[in-house]
mmCIF file of C-alpha atoms in Angstrom:
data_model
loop_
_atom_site.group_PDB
_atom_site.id
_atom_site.type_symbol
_atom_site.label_atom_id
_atom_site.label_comp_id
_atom_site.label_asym_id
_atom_site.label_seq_id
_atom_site.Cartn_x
_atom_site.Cartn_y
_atom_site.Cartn_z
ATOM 1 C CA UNK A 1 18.439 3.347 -9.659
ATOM 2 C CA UNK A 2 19.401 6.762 -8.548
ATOM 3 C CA UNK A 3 23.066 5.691 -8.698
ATOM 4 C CA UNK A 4 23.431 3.107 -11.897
ATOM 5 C CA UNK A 5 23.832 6.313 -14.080
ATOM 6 C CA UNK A 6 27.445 7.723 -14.573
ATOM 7 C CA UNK A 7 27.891 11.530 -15.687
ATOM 8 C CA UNK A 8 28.486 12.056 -19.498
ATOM 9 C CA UNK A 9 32.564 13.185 -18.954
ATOM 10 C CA UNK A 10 33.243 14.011 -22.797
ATOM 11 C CA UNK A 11 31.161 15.682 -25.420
ATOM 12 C CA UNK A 12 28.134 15.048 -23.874
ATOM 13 C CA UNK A 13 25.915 14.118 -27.212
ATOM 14 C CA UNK A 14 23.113 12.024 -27.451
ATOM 15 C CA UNK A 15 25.465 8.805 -28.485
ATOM 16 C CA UNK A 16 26.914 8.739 -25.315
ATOM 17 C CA UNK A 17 23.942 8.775 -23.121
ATOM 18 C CA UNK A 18 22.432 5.665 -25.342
ATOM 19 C CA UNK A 19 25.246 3.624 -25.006
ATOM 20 C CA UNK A 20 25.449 3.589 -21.677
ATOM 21 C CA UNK A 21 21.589 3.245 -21.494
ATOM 22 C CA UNK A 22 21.742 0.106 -23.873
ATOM 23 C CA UNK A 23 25.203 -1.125 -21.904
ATOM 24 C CA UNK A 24 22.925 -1.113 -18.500
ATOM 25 C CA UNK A 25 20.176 -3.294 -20.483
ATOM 26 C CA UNK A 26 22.168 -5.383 -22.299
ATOM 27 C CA UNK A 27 24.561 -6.356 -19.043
ATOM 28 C CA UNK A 28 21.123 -6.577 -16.893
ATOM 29 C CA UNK A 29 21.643 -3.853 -14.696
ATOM 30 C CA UNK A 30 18.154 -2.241 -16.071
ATOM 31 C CA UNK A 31 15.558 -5.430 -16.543
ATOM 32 C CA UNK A 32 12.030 -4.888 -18.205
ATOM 33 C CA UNK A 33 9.629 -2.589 -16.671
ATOM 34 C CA UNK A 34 12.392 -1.146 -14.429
ATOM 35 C CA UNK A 35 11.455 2.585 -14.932
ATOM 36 C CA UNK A 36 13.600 5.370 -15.397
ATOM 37 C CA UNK A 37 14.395 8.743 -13.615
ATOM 38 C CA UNK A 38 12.347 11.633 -14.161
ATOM 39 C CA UNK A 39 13.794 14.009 -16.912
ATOM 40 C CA UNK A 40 15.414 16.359 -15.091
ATOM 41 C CA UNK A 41 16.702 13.941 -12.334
ATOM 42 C CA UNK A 42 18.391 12.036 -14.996
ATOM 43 C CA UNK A 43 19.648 14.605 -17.253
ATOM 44 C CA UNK A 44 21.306 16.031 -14.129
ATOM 45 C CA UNK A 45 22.928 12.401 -13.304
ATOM 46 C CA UNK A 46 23.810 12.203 -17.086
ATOM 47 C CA UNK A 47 25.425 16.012 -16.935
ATOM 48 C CA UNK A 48 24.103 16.883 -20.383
ATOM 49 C CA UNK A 49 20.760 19.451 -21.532
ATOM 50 C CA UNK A 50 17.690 18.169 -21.415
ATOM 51 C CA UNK A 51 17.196 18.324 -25.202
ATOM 52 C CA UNK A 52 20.168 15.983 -25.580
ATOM 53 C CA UNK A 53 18.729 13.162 -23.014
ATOM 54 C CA UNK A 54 15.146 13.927 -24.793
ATOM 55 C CA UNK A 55 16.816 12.801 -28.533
ATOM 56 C CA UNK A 56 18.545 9.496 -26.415
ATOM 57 C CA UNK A 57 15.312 8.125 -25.013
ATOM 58 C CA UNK A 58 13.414 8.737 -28.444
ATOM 59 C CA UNK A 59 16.352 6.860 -30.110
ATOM 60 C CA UNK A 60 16.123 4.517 -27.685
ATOM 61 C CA UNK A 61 12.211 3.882 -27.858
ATOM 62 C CA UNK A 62 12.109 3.990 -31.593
ATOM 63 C CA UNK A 63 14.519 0.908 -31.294
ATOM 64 C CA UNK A 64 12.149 -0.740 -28.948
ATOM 65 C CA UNK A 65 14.349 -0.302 -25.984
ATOM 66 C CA UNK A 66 12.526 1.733 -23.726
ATOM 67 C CA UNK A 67 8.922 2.584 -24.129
ATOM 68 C CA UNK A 68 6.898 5.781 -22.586
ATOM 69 C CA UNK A 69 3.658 4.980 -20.830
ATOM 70 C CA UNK A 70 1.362 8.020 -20.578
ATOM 71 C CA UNK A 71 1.613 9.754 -17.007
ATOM 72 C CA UNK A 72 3.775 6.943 -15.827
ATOM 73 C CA UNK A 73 7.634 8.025 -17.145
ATOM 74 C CA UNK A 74 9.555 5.882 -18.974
ATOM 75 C CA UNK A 75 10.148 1.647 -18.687
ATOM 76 C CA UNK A 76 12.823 -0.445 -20.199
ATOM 77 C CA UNK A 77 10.562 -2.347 -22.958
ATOM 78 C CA UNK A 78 9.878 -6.298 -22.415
ATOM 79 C CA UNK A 79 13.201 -6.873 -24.960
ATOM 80 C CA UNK A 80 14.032 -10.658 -22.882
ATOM 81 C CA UNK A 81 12.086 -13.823 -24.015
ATOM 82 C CA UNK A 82 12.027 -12.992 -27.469
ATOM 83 C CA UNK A 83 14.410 -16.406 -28.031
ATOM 84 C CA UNK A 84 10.757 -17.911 -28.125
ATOM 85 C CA UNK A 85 8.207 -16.911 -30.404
ATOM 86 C CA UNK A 86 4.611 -16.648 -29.033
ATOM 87 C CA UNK A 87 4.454 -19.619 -31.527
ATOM 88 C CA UNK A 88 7.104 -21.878 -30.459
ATOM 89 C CA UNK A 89 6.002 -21.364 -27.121
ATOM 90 C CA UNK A 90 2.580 -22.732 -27.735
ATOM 91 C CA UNK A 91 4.271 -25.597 -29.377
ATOM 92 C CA UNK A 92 6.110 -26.010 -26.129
ATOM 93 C CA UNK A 93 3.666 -25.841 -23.874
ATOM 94 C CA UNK A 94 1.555 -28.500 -25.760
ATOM 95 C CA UNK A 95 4.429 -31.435 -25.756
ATOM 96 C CA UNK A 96 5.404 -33.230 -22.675
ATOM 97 C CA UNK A 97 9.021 -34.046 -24.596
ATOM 98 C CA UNK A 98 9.764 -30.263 -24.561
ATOM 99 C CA UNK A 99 9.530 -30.328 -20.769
ATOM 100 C CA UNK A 100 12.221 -32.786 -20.892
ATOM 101 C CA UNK A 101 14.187 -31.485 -23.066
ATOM 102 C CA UNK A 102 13.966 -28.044 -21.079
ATOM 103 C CA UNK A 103 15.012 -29.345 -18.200
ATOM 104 C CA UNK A 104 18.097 -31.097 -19.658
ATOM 105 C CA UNK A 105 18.996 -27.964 -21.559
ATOM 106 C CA UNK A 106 18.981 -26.142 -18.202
ATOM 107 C CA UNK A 107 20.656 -28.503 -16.518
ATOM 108 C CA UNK A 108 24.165 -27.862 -18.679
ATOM 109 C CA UNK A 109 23.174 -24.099 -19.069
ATOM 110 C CA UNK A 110 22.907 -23.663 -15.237
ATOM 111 C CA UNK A 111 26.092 -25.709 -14.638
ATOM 112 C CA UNK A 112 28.106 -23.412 -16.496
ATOM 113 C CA UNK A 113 26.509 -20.486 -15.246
ATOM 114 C CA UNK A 114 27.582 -21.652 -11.714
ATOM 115 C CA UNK A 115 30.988 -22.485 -12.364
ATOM 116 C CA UNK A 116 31.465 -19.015 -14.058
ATOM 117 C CA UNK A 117 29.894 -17.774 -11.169
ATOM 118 C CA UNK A 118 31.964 -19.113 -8.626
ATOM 119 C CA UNK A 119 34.947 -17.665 -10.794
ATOM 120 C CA UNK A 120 33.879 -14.159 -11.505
ATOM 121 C CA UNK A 121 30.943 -12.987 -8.387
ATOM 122 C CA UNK A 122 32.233 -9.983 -6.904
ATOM 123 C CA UNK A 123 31.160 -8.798 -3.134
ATOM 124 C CA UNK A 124 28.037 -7.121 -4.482
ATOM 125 C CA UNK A 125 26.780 -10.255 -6.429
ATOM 126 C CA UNK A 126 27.297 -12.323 -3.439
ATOM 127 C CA UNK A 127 25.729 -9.499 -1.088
ATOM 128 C CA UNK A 128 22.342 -9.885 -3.640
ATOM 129 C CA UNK A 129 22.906 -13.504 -3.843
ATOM 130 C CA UNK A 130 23.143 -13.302 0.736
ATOM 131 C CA UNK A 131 19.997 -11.345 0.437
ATOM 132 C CA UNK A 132 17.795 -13.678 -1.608
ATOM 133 C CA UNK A 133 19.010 -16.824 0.234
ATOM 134 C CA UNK A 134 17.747 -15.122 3.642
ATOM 135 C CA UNK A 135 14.216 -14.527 1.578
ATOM 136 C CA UNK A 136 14.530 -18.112 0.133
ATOM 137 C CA UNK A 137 14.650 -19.223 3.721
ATOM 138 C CA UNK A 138 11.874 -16.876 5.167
ATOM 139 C CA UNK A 139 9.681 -18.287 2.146
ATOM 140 C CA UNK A 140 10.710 -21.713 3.418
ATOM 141 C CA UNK A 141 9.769 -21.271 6.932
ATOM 142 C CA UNK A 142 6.001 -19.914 6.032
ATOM 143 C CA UNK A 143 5.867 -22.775 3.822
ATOM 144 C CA UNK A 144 3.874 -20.345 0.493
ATOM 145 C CA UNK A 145 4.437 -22.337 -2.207
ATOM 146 C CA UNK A 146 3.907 -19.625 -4.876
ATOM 147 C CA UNK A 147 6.568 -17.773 -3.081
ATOM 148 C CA UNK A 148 8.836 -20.220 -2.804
ATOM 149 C CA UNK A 149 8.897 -20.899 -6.462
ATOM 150 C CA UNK A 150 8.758 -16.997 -7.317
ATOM 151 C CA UNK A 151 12.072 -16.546 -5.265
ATOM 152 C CA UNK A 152 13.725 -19.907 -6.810
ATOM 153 C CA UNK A 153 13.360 -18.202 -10.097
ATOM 154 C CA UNK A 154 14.910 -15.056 -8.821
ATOM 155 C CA UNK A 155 17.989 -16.828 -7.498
ATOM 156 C CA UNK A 156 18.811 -18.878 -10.878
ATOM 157 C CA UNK A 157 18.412 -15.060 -12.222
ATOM 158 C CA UNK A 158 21.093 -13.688 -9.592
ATOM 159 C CA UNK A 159 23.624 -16.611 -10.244
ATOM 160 C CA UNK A 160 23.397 -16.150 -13.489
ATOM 161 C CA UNK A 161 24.078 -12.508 -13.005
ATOM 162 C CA UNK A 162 27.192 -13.496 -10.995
ATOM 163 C CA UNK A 163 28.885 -15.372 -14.466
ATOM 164 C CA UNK A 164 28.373 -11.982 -16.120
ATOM 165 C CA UNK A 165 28.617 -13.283 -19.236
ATOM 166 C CA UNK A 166 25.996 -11.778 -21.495
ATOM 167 C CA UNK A 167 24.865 -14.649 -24.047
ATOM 168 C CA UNK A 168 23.866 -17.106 -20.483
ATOM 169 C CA UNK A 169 22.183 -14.080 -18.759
ATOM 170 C CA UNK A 170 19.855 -13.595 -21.874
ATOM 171 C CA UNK A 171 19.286 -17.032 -22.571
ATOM 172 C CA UNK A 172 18.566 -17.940 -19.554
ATOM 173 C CA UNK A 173 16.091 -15.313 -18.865
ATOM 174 C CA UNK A 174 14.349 -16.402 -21.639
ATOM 175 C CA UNK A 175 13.679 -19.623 -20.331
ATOM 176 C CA UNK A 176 12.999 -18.439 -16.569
ATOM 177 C CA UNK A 177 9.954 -16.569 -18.961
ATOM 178 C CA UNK A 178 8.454 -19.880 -20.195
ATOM 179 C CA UNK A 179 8.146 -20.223 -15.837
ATOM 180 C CA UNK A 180 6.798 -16.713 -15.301
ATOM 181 C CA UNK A 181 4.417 -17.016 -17.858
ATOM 182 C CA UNK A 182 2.957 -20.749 -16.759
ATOM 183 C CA UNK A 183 3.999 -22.652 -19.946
ATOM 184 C CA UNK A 184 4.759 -25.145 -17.720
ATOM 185 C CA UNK A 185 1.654 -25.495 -15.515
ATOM 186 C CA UNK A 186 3.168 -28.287 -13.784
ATOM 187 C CA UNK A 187 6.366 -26.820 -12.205
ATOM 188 C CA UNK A 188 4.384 -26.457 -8.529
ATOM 189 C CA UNK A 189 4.037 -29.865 -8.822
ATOM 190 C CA UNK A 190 7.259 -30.918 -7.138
ATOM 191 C CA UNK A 191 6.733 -28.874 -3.878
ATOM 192 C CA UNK A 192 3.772 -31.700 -3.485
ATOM 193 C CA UNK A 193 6.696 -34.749 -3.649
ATOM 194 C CA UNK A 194 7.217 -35.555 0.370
ATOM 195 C CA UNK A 195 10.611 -33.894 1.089
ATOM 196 C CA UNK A 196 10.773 -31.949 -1.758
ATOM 197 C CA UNK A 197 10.916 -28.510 -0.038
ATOM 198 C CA UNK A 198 13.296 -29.670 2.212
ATOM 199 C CA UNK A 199 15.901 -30.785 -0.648
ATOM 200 C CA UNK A 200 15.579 -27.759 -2.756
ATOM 201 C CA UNK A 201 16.387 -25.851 -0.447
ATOM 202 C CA UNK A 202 19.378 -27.694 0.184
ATOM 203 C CA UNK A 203 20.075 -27.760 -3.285
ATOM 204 C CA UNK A 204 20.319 -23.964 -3.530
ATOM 205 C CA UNK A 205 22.101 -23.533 -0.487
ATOM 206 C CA UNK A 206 24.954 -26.111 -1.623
ATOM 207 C CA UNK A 207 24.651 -23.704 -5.018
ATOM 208 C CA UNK A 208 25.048 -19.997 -3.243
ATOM 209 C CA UNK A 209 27.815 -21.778 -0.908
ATOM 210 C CA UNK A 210 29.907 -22.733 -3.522
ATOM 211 C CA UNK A 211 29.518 -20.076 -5.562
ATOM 212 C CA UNK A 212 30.673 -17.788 -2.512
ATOM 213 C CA UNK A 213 32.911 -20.050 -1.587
ATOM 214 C CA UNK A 214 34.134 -19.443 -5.313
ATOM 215 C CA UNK A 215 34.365 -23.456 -5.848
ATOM 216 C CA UNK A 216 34.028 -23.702 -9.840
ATOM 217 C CA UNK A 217 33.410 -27.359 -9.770
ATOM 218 C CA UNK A 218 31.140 -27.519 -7.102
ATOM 219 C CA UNK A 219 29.243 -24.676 -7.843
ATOM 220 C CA UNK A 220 28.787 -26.977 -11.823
ATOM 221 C CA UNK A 221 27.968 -30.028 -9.937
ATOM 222 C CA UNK A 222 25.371 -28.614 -7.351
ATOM 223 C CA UNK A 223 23.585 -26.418 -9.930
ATOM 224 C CA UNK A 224 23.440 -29.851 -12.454
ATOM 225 C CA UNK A 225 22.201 -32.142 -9.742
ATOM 226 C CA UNK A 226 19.628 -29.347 -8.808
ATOM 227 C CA UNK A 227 18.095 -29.337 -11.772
ATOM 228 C CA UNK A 228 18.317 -33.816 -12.205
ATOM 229 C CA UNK A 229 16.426 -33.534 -8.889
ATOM 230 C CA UNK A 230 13.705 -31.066 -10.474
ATOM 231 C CA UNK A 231 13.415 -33.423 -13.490
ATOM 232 C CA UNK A 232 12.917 -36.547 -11.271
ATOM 233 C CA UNK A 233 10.544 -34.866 -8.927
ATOM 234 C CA UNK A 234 8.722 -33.529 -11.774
ATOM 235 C CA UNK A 235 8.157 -36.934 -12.939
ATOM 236 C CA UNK A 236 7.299 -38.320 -9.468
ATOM 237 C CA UNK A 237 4.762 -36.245 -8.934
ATOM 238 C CA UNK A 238 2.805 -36.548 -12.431
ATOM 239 C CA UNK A 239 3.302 -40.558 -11.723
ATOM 240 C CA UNK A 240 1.686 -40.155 -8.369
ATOM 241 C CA UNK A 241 -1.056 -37.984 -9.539
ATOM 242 C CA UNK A 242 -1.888 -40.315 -12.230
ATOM 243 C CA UNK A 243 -1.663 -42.833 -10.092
ATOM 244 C CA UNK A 244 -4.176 -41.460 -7.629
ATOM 245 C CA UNK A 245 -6.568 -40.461 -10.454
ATOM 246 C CA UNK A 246 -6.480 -44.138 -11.696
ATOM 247 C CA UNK A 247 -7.248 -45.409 -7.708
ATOM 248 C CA UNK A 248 -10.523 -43.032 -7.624
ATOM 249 C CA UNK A 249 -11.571 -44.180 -10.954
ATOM 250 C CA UNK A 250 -11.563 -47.526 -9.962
ATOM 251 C CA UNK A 251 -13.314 -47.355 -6.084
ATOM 252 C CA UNK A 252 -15.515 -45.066 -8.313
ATOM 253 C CA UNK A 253 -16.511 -48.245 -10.723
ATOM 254 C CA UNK A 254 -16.558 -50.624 -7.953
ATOM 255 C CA UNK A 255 -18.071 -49.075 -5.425
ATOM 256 C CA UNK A 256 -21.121 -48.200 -8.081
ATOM 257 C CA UNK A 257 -20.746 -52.188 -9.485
ATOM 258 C CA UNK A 258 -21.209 -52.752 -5.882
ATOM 259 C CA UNK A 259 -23.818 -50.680 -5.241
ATOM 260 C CA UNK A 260 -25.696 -52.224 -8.296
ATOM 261 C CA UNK A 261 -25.025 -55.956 -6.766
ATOM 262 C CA UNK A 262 -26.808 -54.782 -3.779
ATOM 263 C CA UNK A 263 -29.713 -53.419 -5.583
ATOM 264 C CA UNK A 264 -30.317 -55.920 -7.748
ATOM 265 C CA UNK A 265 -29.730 -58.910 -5.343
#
């Protein structure tokens, strides 16, 4: 973080220093509960008095920007998600058709996020993007679920970071939340389908190649037939379960209508 702030080269006010504050949250350089230098440290990177950076950050926190926690600095405020209401996500998480509907929402979102991608990723996106595949595949090869599906999250995040197109990279972090937050408890569910580790992981990888490859088209079709293999996986898996939960229930009644046959006879 030591290095995302850019000296203050004109008149040095108070304006300046929030714009470039808000410009660093709004294009997701700073991301919530990223925390900020220490006063002096970033009124030195800033070049301007310490009174001026003290009237940015209150400007900025009485916006609900940042927010100042008491002995531990300042934090960009939790300003992503807000798409969904603490309402409408209840509502969400209580109907199996918003799943669906999710998932196919996604699955156009993402494909345009990965063809912009592939357009517009500079050498640093693709050396973040090079970096979270190699975790991807360390996750892979200890086989932790919740890890895997913490670091799947995190790479939809970077390739949408690649389009840099501001609109997708909000919207889309609002609906990685409804993940983070477990409004969909069943999304571990497909790492249970046989195989399914496996594919997704092929799935990225055909996603980060073609986006560093800086194939448009491929990069759209990989990221859209990621997510159709999420949705039928998804589906899979609840089918099996209920399936399985139907098989116990009956050896259950049979075994005990046996059981009674036995007594009785």
């Amino acid at each position: 973080m030591s290095d995302i702030f850019s000296r203050i080269e004109h008149s040095r006010t108070a304006d300046e220093v929030v714009q470039q504050i808000e410009s660093l949250i709004l294009e997701g350089v700073l991301r919530t509960g990223d925390r900020l230098p220490g006063e002096r440290e970033l009124a030195r990177q800033f070049d301007v008095s310490r009174p001026i950076l003290r009237d940015a950050l209150k400007a900025l926190e009485g916006r609900g920007l940042l927010i100042t926690k008491a002995g531990g600095g300042t934090h960009v405020a939790d300003v992503i998600g807000q798409l969904f209401t603490k309402p409408v996500t209840d509502l969400i998480s209580m109907h199996r058709k918003a799943v669906t509907d999710y998932l196919e929402y996604r699955r156009e979102i993402e494909g345009v996020a990965a063809e912009y991608a592939a357009r517009r990723a500079t050498a640093d996106d693709i050396a973040l993007l090079d970096r979270i595949v190699a975790r991807m595949d360390e996750a892979h090869r200890t086989g932790d679920f919740d890890d895997e599906a913490e670091i799947d999250v995190e790479f939809h995040h970077a390739v949408c970071e690649c389009a840099h197109n501001i609109i997708l990279l909000h919207t889309l972090r609002s609906c990685y939340r409804l993940l983070s937050e477990g409004v969909f408890q069943n999304r571990l569910l497909v790492f249970s389908v046989p195989g399914a580790r496996e594919a997704l992981l092929a799935q990225h990888g055909a996603i980060y190649k073609a986006v560093k490859a800086g194939d448009p088209s491929a990069a759209r079709q990989a990221a859209m037939d990621h997510i159709s293999y999420v949705e039928r996986s998804m589906l899979e898996a609840e089918r099996s379960g209920d399936w399985q939960r139907v098989s116990r229930l009956r050896l259950k009644q049979r075994s005990d209508a046996d059981d009674g046959f036995n007594t009785t006879g």
